[in-house]
CSV table of C-alpha atoms and ligand atoms in Angstrom, one decimal:
chain,number,residue,atom,x,y,z
P,55,MET,CA,-0.7,-0.4,0.2
P,56,LYS,CA,1.4,3.9,-1.2
P,57,ASN,CA,1.4,6.4,1.3
P,58,TYR,CA,-0.6,9.2,1.3
P,59,THR,CA,-0.4,12.4,2.7
P,60,LYS,CA,-3.6,13.4,4.3
P,61,ILE,CA,-5.7,15.6,1.9
P,62,ASN,CA,-7.7,17.6,3.3
P,63,PHE,CA,-11.1,19.3,2.0
P,64,PRO,CA,-12.5,22.4,2.4
P,65,LYS,CA,-15.0,23.7,5.5
P,66,ASP,CA,-18.6,22.7,5.5
P,67,PHE,CA,-17.9,20.2,2.5
P,68,LEU,CA,-21.1,18.3,1.7
P,69,TRP,CA,-21.0,14.6,1.7
P,70,GLY,CA,-23.8,12.0,1.1
P,71,ALA,CA,-25.3,10.3,-1.8
P,72,ALA,CA,-28.5,10.7,-4.5
P,73,THR,CA,-31.4,9.1,-5.7
P,74,ALA,CA,-34.0,9.1,-8.1
P,75,SER,CA,-37.5,8.4,-7.8
P,76,HIS,CA,-38.2,6.0,-10.1
P,77,GLN,CA,-35.3,4.0,-9.5
P,78,VAL,CA,-35.8,4.2,-5.8
P,79,GLU,CA,-39.6,4.5,-4.8
P,80,GLY,CA,-41.5,1.9,-5.9
P,81,ASN,CA,-45.0,1.8,-7.1
P,82,ASN,CA,-44.5,4.7,-9.7
P,83,TYR,CA,-46.7,5.2,-12.5
P,84,ASN,CA,-45.8,7.4,-15.7
P,85,ASP,CA,-43.9,7.0,-19.1
P,86,TRP,CA,-41.1,4.4,-18.0
P,87,SER,CA,-43.2,2.5,-15.8
P,88,GLU,CA,-45.9,1.8,-19.2
P,89,TRP,CA,-43.4,0.9,-21.2
P,90,GLU,CA,-41.3,-1.2,-19.1
P,91,LYS,CA,-45.0,-3.4,-19.5
P,92,SER,CA,-44.6,-2.6,-23.2
P,93,GLN,CA,-45.3,-5.4,-25.5
P,94,LYS,CA,-42.7,-4.0,-27.3
P,95,ARG,CA,-40.4,-3.6,-24.6
P,96,THR,CA,-41.2,-7.7,-23.9
P,97,ASP,CA,-40.9,-9.1,-27.1
P,98,TYR,CA,-37.4,-7.0,-27.7
P,99,LEU,CA,-36.4,-8.2,-24.2
P,100,ARG,CA,-37.3,-11.8,-25.3
P,101,SER,CA,-35.2,-11.4,-28.7
P,102,GLU,CA,-32.3,-10.6,-26.9
P,103,GLY,CA,-32.5,-13.3,-24.8
P,104,LEU,CA,-32.3,-10.7,-21.7
P,105,VAL,CA,-35.3,-12.3,-20.1
P,106,GLU,CA,-33.8,-15.6,-20.7
P,107,LYS,CA,-30.6,-14.0,-18.9
P,108,TYR,CA,-32.0,-11.8,-16.0
P,109,GLY,CA,-35.5,-12.9,-15.5
P,110,LEU,CA,-38.3,-10.5,-17.2
P,111,GLU,CA,-39.1,-8.8,-13.8
P,112,ASN,CA,-35.2,-7.6,-13.4
P,113,PHE,CA,-36.8,-5.3,-16.5
P,114,ILE,CA,-39.8,-4.1,-14.5
P,115,SER,CA,-39.1,-0.9,-12.0
P,116,GLY,CA,-42.5,-2.1,-9.7
P,117,ARG,CA,-42.0,-1.9,-6.3
P,118,ALA,CA,-38.0,-0.8,-6.6
P,119,CYS,CA,-36.4,-0.2,-3.3
P,120,ASP,CA,-40.1,1.1,-1.5
P,121,HIS,CA,-38.2,4.0,-0.7
P,122,TYR,CA,-41.3,5.7,-0.9
P,123,ASN,CA,-42.4,4.0,2.2
P,124,ARG,CA,-38.7,3.6,4.0
P,125,PHE,CA,-37.3,6.9,3.1
P,126,GLN,CA,-37.1,7.7,6.9
P,127,GLU,CA,-35.1,4.1,7.8
P,128,ASP,CA,-32.7,4.7,4.6
P,129,PHE,CA,-32.1,8.6,5.7
P,130,LYS,CA,-31.1,7.1,9.1
P,131,ILE,CA,-28.9,4.7,7.9
P,132,ALA,CA,-27.5,7.3,5.7
P,133,LYS,CA,-26.7,9.9,9.2
P,134,LYS,CA,-24.7,7.0,10.1
P,135,LEU,CA,-22.9,6.7,7.1
P,136,GLY,CA,-21.5,10.1,8.0
P,137,HIS,CA,-23.7,11.9,5.1
P,138,ASN,CA,-24.4,15.6,5.9
P,139,ALA,CA,-26.5,16.1,2.1
P,140,THR,CA,-28.6,13.7,0.4
P,141,ARG,CA,-30.2,14.3,-3.2
P,142,PHE,CA,-33.4,12.7,-4.3
P,143,SER,CA,-36.2,13.7,-6.7
P,144,ILE,CA,-39.5,14.8,-6.9
P,145,GLU,CA,-42.1,12.7,-9.8
P,146,TRP,CA,-44.1,15.0,-11.7
P,147,SER,CA,-46.0,11.9,-11.9
P,148,ARG,CA,-47.8,11.5,-8.5
P,149,ILE,CA,-47.7,15.3,-8.4
P,150,GLU,CA,-49.6,16.1,-10.9
P,151,PRO,CA,-51.0,12.9,-12.4
P,152,GLU,CA,-53.8,14.3,-14.0
P,153,GLU,CA,-53.6,17.6,-16.0
P,154,GLY,CA,-53.1,20.7,-14.0
P,155,LYS,CA,-54.4,18.4,-11.3
P,156,PHE,CA,-52.1,18.4,-8.0
P,157,ASN,CA,-52.8,15.4,-5.7
P,158,GLU,CA,-52.0,17.5,-2.1
P,159,LYS,CA,-50.9,13.9,-0.5
P,160,GLU,CA,-48.0,13.4,-2.3
P,161,ILE,CA,-46.9,17.1,-2.0
P,162,GLU,CA,-47.4,16.4,1.9
P,163,HIS,CA,-45.1,13.6,1.8
P,164,TYR,CA,-41.8,15.3,-0.3
P,165,LYS,CA,-42.9,17.1,2.4
P,166,LYS,CA,-42.1,14.8,5.1
P,167,VAL,CA,-38.8,13.5,3.2
P,168,ILE,CA,-37.3,17.7,3.6
P,169,THR,CA,-38.8,18.1,7.1
P,170,THR,CA,-37.2,14.3,8.1
P,171,LEU,CA,-34.4,16.0,6.2
P,172,LYS,CA,-33.7,18.3,7.8
P,173,GLU,CA,-34.4,17.0,11.5
P,174,ILE,CA,-31.5,14.5,11.2
P,175,GLY,CA,-29.5,17.4,10.1
P,176,ILE,CA,-29.0,16.8,5.8
P,177,GLU,CA,-29.1,18.7,3.7
P,178,PRO,CA,-31.6,18.3,0.9
P,179,PHE,CA,-30.7,18.9,-2.8
P,180,VAL,CA,-34.0,18.4,-4.7
P,181,THR,CA,-34.0,17.6,-8.1
P,182,LEU,CA,-37.6,18.1,-10.0
P,183,TRP,CA,-37.2,16.2,-12.8
P,184,HIS,CA,-35.2,13.2,-13.4
P,185,TRP,CA,-36.6,11.5,-16.7
P,186,PRO,CA,-40.2,10.0,-16.3
P,187,ILE,CA,-43.5,12.7,-16.7
P,188,PRO,CA,-47.0,11.5,-16.2
P,189,ILE,CA,-48.9,9.6,-18.7
P,190,TRP,CA,-51.0,12.7,-19.7
P,191,LEU,CA,-47.9,14.5,-20.2
P,192,ARG,CA,-46.5,12.2,-22.3
P,193,ASN,CA,-49.5,11.9,-24.8
P,194,LYS,CA,-49.4,15.3,-25.7
P,195,GLY,CA,-45.9,14.8,-26.7
P,196,GLY,CA,-43.4,15.2,-23.9
P,197,TRP,CA,-40.4,17.0,-24.4
P,198,GLN,CA,-41.4,17.0,-27.7
P,199,TYR,CA,-44.2,19.4,-27.1
P,200,GLY,CA,-44.2,23.2,-27.4
P,201,LYS,CA,-45.5,23.8,-24.3
P,202,ILE,CA,-43.7,21.6,-21.8
P,203,PRO,CA,-41.7,24.2,-20.3
P,204,ASP,CA,-44.7,26.1,-19.2
P,205,TYR,CA,-46.0,22.5,-17.4
P,206,PHE,CA,-42.6,22.3,-16.2
P,207,ALA,CA,-42.9,25.9,-14.6
P,208,ARG,CA,-46.6,25.4,-13.0
P,209,TYR,CA,-45.1,22.1,-11.4
P,210,THR,CA,-42.0,23.5,-10.3
P,211,GLU,CA,-44.1,26.8,-9.0
P,212,LYS,CA,-46.1,24.6,-6.7
P,213,ILE,CA,-43.2,22.6,-5.3
P,214,VAL,CA,-41.3,25.2,-4.5
P,215,ASN,CA,-44.6,27.1,-2.9
P,216,ALA,CA,-45.0,23.9,-1.1
P,217,LEU,CA,-41.5,23.0,-0.2
P,218,GLY,CA,-39.6,25.6,-0.8
P,219,SER,CA,-38.5,27.4,2.5
P,220,ASP,CA,-36.7,24.6,3.6
P,221,VAL,CA,-34.9,23.5,0.2
P,222,LYS,CA,-32.0,25.4,-0.3
P,223,PHE,CA,-30.6,23.5,-3.4
P,224,TRP,CA,-32.6,23.1,-6.2
P,225,ILE,CA,-31.8,20.6,-10.0
P,226,THR,CA,-34.3,21.3,-11.9
P,227,LEU,CA,-33.1,18.7,-14.5
P,228,ASN,CA,-31.0,15.7,-15.1
P,229,GLU,CA,-29.0,15.3,-17.7
P,230,PRO,CA,-30.9,16.7,-20.4
P,231,GLU,CA,-28.4,16.0,-23.0
P,232,ILE,CA,-28.2,11.7,-22.0
P,233,TYR,CA,-32.3,11.8,-21.9
P,234,ALA,CA,-32.5,13.3,-25.2
P,235,ARG,CA,-29.8,11.3,-27.2
P,236,TYR,CA,-31.5,7.9,-25.4
P,237,SER,CA,-34.6,8.8,-25.7
P,238,TYR,CA,-35.0,10.8,-29.3
P,239,LEU,CA,-32.0,10.0,-30.8
P,240,SER,CA,-30.7,6.7,-30.5
P,241,GLY,CA,-34.1,5.4,-29.3
P,242,VAL,CA,-32.9,3.4,-26.2
P,243,TRP,CA,-35.4,4.9,-23.8
P,244,PRO,CA,-39.1,5.5,-24.3
P,245,PRO,CA,-40.6,7.2,-26.4
P,246,GLN,CA,-38.3,5.3,-28.6
P,247,LYS,CA,-37.5,7.9,-31.2
P,248,LYS,CA,-34.6,8.2,-33.7
P,249,ASN,CA,-34.9,11.6,-34.9
P,250,LEU,CA,-32.6,14.2,-35.5
P,251,ILE,CA,-35.1,17.2,-35.4
P,252,SER,CA,-37.0,15.6,-32.6
P,253,TYR,CA,-33.4,15.4,-30.3
P,254,LEU,CA,-32.6,18.9,-31.3
P,255,LEU,CA,-36.0,20.4,-30.1
P,256,VAL,CA,-36.4,18.3,-26.7
P,257,ILE,CA,-32.9,20.1,-26.1
P,258,HIS,CA,-34.3,22.9,-26.9
P,259,ASN,CA,-37.6,22.5,-24.9
P,260,LEU,CA,-35.5,21.5,-21.9
P,261,ILE,CA,-33.6,24.8,-22.2
P,262,ARG,CA,-36.5,26.8,-22.4
P,263,ALA,CA,-38.0,24.4,-19.5
P,264,HIS,CA,-34.4,24.7,-17.1
P,265,ARG,CA,-34.7,29.0,-17.8
P,266,LYS,CA,-38.4,29.4,-17.1
P,267,ALA,CA,-38.3,27.1,-13.3
P,268,TYR,CA,-35.0,28.7,-12.4
P,269,LYS,CA,-37.1,32.2,-13.0
P,270,ILE,CA,-39.4,31.0,-10.6
P,271,ILE,CA,-37.6,29.5,-8.0
P,272,LYS,CA,-35.4,32.5,-7.6
P,273,LYS,CA,-38.6,34.7,-7.5
P,274,LEU,CA,-39.9,32.7,-5.0
P,275,ASN,CA,-37.1,32.8,-3.0
P,276,GLN,CA,-33.9,35.1,-3.5
P,277,SER,CA,-31.4,32.6,-1.5
P,278,ALA,CA,-32.3,29.4,-3.3
P,279,GLN,CA,-29.1,27.6,-5.4
P,280,ILE,CA,-30.7,26.8,-8.4
P,281,GLY,CA,-28.9,24.4,-11.1
P,282,ILE,CA,-28.7,21.0,-13.3
P,283,ALA,CA,-27.5,18.0,-13.1
P,284,LYS,CA,-25.1,17.8,-15.8
P,285,ASN,CA,-23.3,14.4,-17.4
P,286,ASN,CA,-19.6,15.5,-17.6
P,287,THR,CA,-17.4,13.0,-19.6
P,288,TYR,CA,-13.2,13.4,-19.8
P,289,PHE,CA,-12.3,13.1,-23.8
P,290,GLU,CA,-9.0,13.0,-24.0
P,291,ALA,CA,-7.6,14.0,-27.5
P,292,TYR,CA,-5.0,10.9,-27.8
P,293,GLN,CA,-1.1,11.8,-27.9
P,294,ASN,CA,-2.1,15.2,-28.0
P,295,LYS,CA,-2.4,14.3,-32.3
P,296,LEU,CA,-4.3,17.6,-34.2
P,297,ILE,CA,-7.2,15.0,-35.6
P,298,ASN,CA,-7.4,14.2,-32.2
P,299,ARG,CA,-7.9,17.3,-30.6
P,300,VAL,CA,-10.6,18.3,-33.5
P,301,LEU,CA,-12.7,15.7,-32.7
P,302,LYS,CA,-12.1,16.3,-29.1
P,303,LYS,CA,-13.2,20.1,-29.2
P,304,ASN,CA,-16.4,19.2,-31.3
P,305,ILE,CA,-17.4,16.4,-29.0
P,306,ASP,CA,-17.0,18.6,-25.7
P,307,TRP,CA,-18.0,21.8,-27.2
P,308,TRP,CA,-21.8,19.5,-28.3
P,309,ARG,CA,-22.0,17.4,-25.5
P,310,ASN,CA,-19.9,19.3,-22.2
P,311,PHE,CA,-20.7,22.6,-23.0
P,312,TYR,CA,-23.6,23.6,-25.3
P,313,PHE,CA,-26.5,23.3,-22.9
P,314,LEU,CA,-24.3,24.8,-19.8
P,315,ASN,CA,-23.6,27.7,-21.7
P,316,ARG,CA,-26.8,27.9,-23.2
P,317,ILE,CA,-28.4,28.4,-19.4
P,318,LYS,CA,-24.9,29.9,-17.8
P,319,ASN,CA,-27.2,33.2,-17.1
P,320,HIS,CA,-29.8,30.9,-14.9
P,321,GLN,CA,-27.4,29.3,-12.8
P,322,ASP,CA,-26.1,29.7,-9.3
P,323,PHE,CA,-23.6,26.2,-9.4
P,324,ILE,CA,-22.8,23.4,-11.6
P,325,GLY,CA,-24.4,19.9,-10.9
P,326,LEU,CA,-22.0,17.4,-12.0
P,327,ASN,CA,-22.8,13.3,-13.0
P,328,HIS,CA,-19.2,11.9,-14.0
P,329,TYR,CA,-19.1,8.3,-15.1
P,330,LEU,CA,-16.8,8.1,-18.0
P,331,HIS,CA,-14.0,8.2,-20.2
P,332,ASN,CA,-13.4,8.6,-23.7
P,333,ARG,CA,-10.2,8.0,-25.1
P,334,ILE,CA,-10.2,10.2,-28.9
P,335,ASN,CA,-7.7,8.2,-31.1
P,336,TYR,CA,-8.5,8.3,-34.8
P,337,GLY,CA,-12.1,7.8,-33.1
P,338,PHE,CA,-13.7,7.4,-30.1
P,339,ASN,CA,-13.6,5.2,-27.1
P,340,LYS,CA,-10.3,4.0,-27.6
P,341,ASN,CA,-9.8,3.6,-23.9
P,342,GLU,CA,-7.5,1.6,-22.2
P,343,ASN,CA,-10.4,-0.5,-20.3
P,344,GLU,CA,-7.8,-1.9,-17.8
P,345,LYS,CA,-10.0,-2.1,-15.4
P,346,VAL,CA,-14.1,-2.1,-15.7
P,347,SER,CA,-17.0,-1.8,-13.6
P,348,ASP,CA,-20.1,-4.3,-13.5
P,349,MET,CA,-21.6,-3.1,-16.5
P,350,ARG,CA,-18.2,-2.6,-18.4
P,351,ARG,CA,-17.9,0.8,-17.7
P,352,GLU,CA,-14.1,1.5,-17.9
P,353,LEU,CA,-13.2,2.6,-14.5
P,354,TYR,CA,-10.6,5.9,-15.2
P,355,PRO,CA,-10.8,8.1,-11.8
P,356,GLU,CA,-8.3,10.5,-13.0
P,357,ALA,CA,-11.3,11.5,-15.6
P,358,ILE,CA,-13.1,13.6,-13.4
P,359,TYR,CA,-9.6,15.8,-12.3
P,360,TYR,CA,-10.4,17.0,-16.2
P,361,VAL,CA,-13.4,17.1,-16.1
P,362,LEU,CA,-13.7,19.9,-13.7
P,363,MET,CA,-10.6,21.9,-14.5
P,364,ASP,CA,-12.5,22.4,-18.0
P,365,LEU,CA,-15.6,23.1,-15.9
P,366,LYS,CA,-13.7,26.3,-13.7
P,367,ARG,CA,-14.7,28.5,-17.2
P,368,TYR,CA,-18.0,28.9,-15.1
P,369,ASN,CA,-16.6,30.5,-12.2
P,370,LYS,CA,-19.8,29.4,-10.4
P,371,PRO,CA,-19.4,26.8,-7.1
P,372,ILE,CA,-19.8,22.9,-8.1
P,373,TYR,CA,-21.2,20.2,-6.6
P,374,ILE,CA,-21.1,16.6,-7.6
P,375,THR,CA,-24.4,15.3,-7.7
P,376,GLU,CA,-23.5,11.8,-8.7
P,377,ASN,CA,-20.0,9.8,-9.4
P,378,GLY,CA,-20.1,5.4,-9.2
P,379,LEU,CA,-20.2,2.6,-10.8
P,380,ALA,CA,-21.5,-1.0,-10.9
P,381,ASP,CA,-20.3,-3.6,-8.8
P,382,ALA,CA,-21.9,-6.1,-7.2
P,383,GLY,CA,-19.1,-7.7,-5.2
P,384,ASP,CA,-17.9,-4.1,-3.7
P,385,GLN,CA,-14.5,-5.5,-4.8
P,386,LYS,CA,-13.8,-1.8,-7.0
P,387,ARG,CA,-16.0,0.7,-4.6
P,388,GLY,CA,-13.3,1.5,-2.4
P,389,TRP,CA,-10.8,2.6,-4.4
P,390,PHE,CA,-13.1,4.1,-6.8
P,391,ILE,CA,-14.5,6.6,-4.2
P,392,LEU,CA,-10.4,7.0,-2.6
P,393,GLU,CA,-9.3,7.7,-5.8
P,394,THR,CA,-11.8,10.0,-7.4
P,395,LEU,CA,-11.2,12.1,-4.6
P,396,LYS,CA,-8.0,12.3,-4.6
P,397,ASN,CA,-8.7,13.2,-8.0
P,398,VAL,CA,-11.4,15.7,-6.8
P,399,SER,CA,-9.0,17.4,-3.9
P,400,ARG,CA,-6.1,17.9,-6.5
P,401,ALA,CA,-8.8,19.8,-8.8
P,402,ILE,CA,-9.6,21.5,-5.7
P,403,GLY,CA,-5.8,22.3,-5.0
P,404,GLU,CA,-5.3,24.1,-8.7
P,405,GLY,CA,-8.8,26.7,-7.9
P,406,VAL,CA,-11.8,24.7,-9.2
P,407,ASP,CA,-14.5,25.3,-6.3
P,408,VAL,CA,-16.5,22.2,-5.6
P,409,LYS,CA,-18.4,22.2,-2.2
P,410,GLY,CA,-19.9,18.5,-2.2
P,411,TYR,CA,-19.4,15.0,-3.6
P,412,LEU,CA,-22.7,12.4,-3.3
P,413,HIS,CA,-22.0,9.3,-4.2
P,414,TRP,CA,-24.3,7.3,-6.8
P,415,SER,CA,-25.9,5.6,-5.1
P,416,LEU,CA,-27.3,5.1,-1.9
P,417,MET,CA,-28.5,2.1,-2.8
P,418,ASP,CA,-29.1,-0.6,-5.0
P,419,ASN,CA,-31.9,0.6,-7.5
P,420,PHE,CA,-33.4,-0.1,-10.9
P,421,GLU,CA,-31.2,0.9,-13.4
P,422,TRP,CA,-33.0,2.4,-16.3
P,423,ASP,CA,-32.9,0.1,-19.2
P,424,LYS,CA,-30.9,-2.1,-17.8
P,425,GLY,CA,-32.9,-3.1,-14.6
P,426,PHE,CA,-32.3,-4.4,-10.9
P,427,TRP,CA,-28.8,-6.5,-12.0
P,428,PRO,CA,-26.1,-3.6,-12.1
P,429,ARG,CA,-25.5,-2.9,-8.3
P,430,PHE,CA,-24.5,1.0,-7.7
P,431,GLY,CA,-25.4,1.7,-3.9
P,432,LEU,CA,-23.5,2.0,-0.8
P,433,LEU,CA,-26.2,-0.5,0.7
P,434,GLU,CA,-26.5,-3.9,-1.0
P,435,ILE,CA,-30.6,-4.4,-1.4
P,436,ASP,CA,-32.4,-7.8,-1.3
P,437,TYR,CA,-34.6,-7.5,-3.4
P,438,LYS,CA,-37.3,-10.4,-1.7
P,439,THR,CA,-37.0,-9.5,1.6
P,440,LEU,CA,-35.4,-5.1,1.0
P,441,GLU,CA,-33.7,-5.5,3.7
P,442,ARG,CA,-30.4,-2.8,3.3
P,443,LYS,CA,-27.5,-3.5,4.1
P,444,VAL,CA,-24.2,-1.6,4.7
P,445,ARG,CA,-21.4,-2.6,2.1
P,446,PRO,CA,-18.1,-2.2,3.6
P,447,SER,CA,-16.6,0.5,1.1
P,448,ALA,CA,-19.9,2.3,2.8
P,449,ASN,CA,-18.0,2.7,5.5
P,450,PHE,CA,-14.9,2.9,4.5
P,451,TYR,CA,-16.7,6.5,3.0
P,452,ARG,CA,-18.1,7.0,6.1
P,453,ASP,CA,-15.0,7.6,8.0
P,454,ILE,CA,-13.5,10.0,4.8
P,455,CYS,CA,-17.6,11.9,5.7
P,456,VAL,CA,-17.0,11.9,9.5
P,457,ALA,CA,-13.3,13.0,9.0
P,458,ASN,CA,-13.8,15.7,5.9
P,459,GLU,CA,-10.5,14.0,5.1
P,460,ILE,CA,-8.3,11.5,4.5
P,461,THR,CA,-6.1,9.9,6.4
P,462,GLU,CA,-3.5,7.5,6.4
P,463,ASP,CA,-5.3,6.2,8.8
P,464,ILE,CA,-8.2,5.5,7.6
P,465,VAL,CA,-7.0,4.1,4.7
P,466,SER,CA,-4.9,1.8,6.5
P,467,LYS,CA,-7.8,0.9,7.9
P,468,TYR,CA,-9.8,-0.4,5.0
P,469,LYS,CA,-6.3,-1.6,3.4
P,470,ASN,CA,-7.9,-5.0,2.5
P,471,LEU,CA,-11.2,-2.9,0.7
P,472,LEU,CA,-8.4,-0.4,-1.2
P,473,GLU,CA,-6.6,-3.3,-2.7
X,51,FCB,C1,-26.9,8.8,-14.6
X,51,FCB,C2,-28.1,8.9,-14.2
X,51,FCB,C3,-28.8,8.0,-12.6
X,51,FCB,C4,-28.1,6.2,-13.0
X,51,FCB,C5,-26.5,6.4,-13.0
X,51,FCB,C6,-25.9,5.8,-12.8
X,51,FCB,O1,-26.8,8.9,-16.0
X,51,FCB,O2,-28.5,10.1,-14.0
X,51,FCB,O3,-30.4,7.8,-12.6
X,51,FCB,O4,-28.6,5.4,-14.1
X,51,FCB,O5,-26.0,7.2,-14.4
């Protein structure tokens, strides 16, 4: 084991984990839950041999982690794990199940979630939209529909009016560019469109929706801090060759910066979701893949350093709102967290204003089109009994959160986990 010099994090650094309503709550009724059960989807899964491999139930969100009913227990565990912040999302389809009809009981539910967090000293980061939409809105055309920014603004106003006084951090949209690409260009996610115009239109509507929501939240609460959760990838121009640099510049512009540039006057912080490295060497995705997650994604922790350095240009505080890996055996998570945090600290040392780190995810959950098999949790979920079990890496992470630094003692205590 190498020697580590102590790594400090800034005072008041926020530490925690993130979830999203559709992935953990259970019993949601929205465009995704319908899609999961559709004939088209089932036929596809069968034809690919995925039903045989994982079982059909893997692909249906169903009761998920039952977090909707167990949030108190879950956040108590988070507290014990040293977290002082958490990110969760509000499920639009619960709040507005029919057009213009808001469900006060569901608003109460989220009020209770926030009160619970506040009482135990966990700062909430509230996401307003983490991908699914209500069925009625899907029927109008979803994110392609020209009036959707107004609907989003109205929903935002309702929520902020009801919950606003206790919430400092709002995330309007989760990974808008990823959503638009997978749902409207590559056609993997609902509504499975493959259309360039639709893709661009959806991005445009998401930008409009964010700006409207931003103005409303600010109007209702001037001290609110508002951002989006933006997925940024480290595109590496291998060996700095000219052609690689040209490819990098273009893809960086479109995938990493375009959306942020368009909302740059409407954000108080940048939420960074970071997972990927993409080495460009006369083409994309020429990664070495020396270490990979269970989803075969390369684990390349230094990528976050470059991504953070690139965000310096916006001169805004940065919260890492997602970062993690699928690792059912918990063999790499500890190592990955340690190496990632070293790189975060390196960026902070070079002047990037990073103010928090939220690991994806607090618990195993329903990973969209992949279903339940990828295990991203600090907590392991037994989907039969719904029992939560703390993974060893969660204890390692706890020690860092509590100390607000990484010391040699911590590293040597978890030596076996980190090798
Ligand atoms: C991100 C999503 C999040 C989760 C992780 C693994 O792109 O925002 O919901 O699925 O990937």
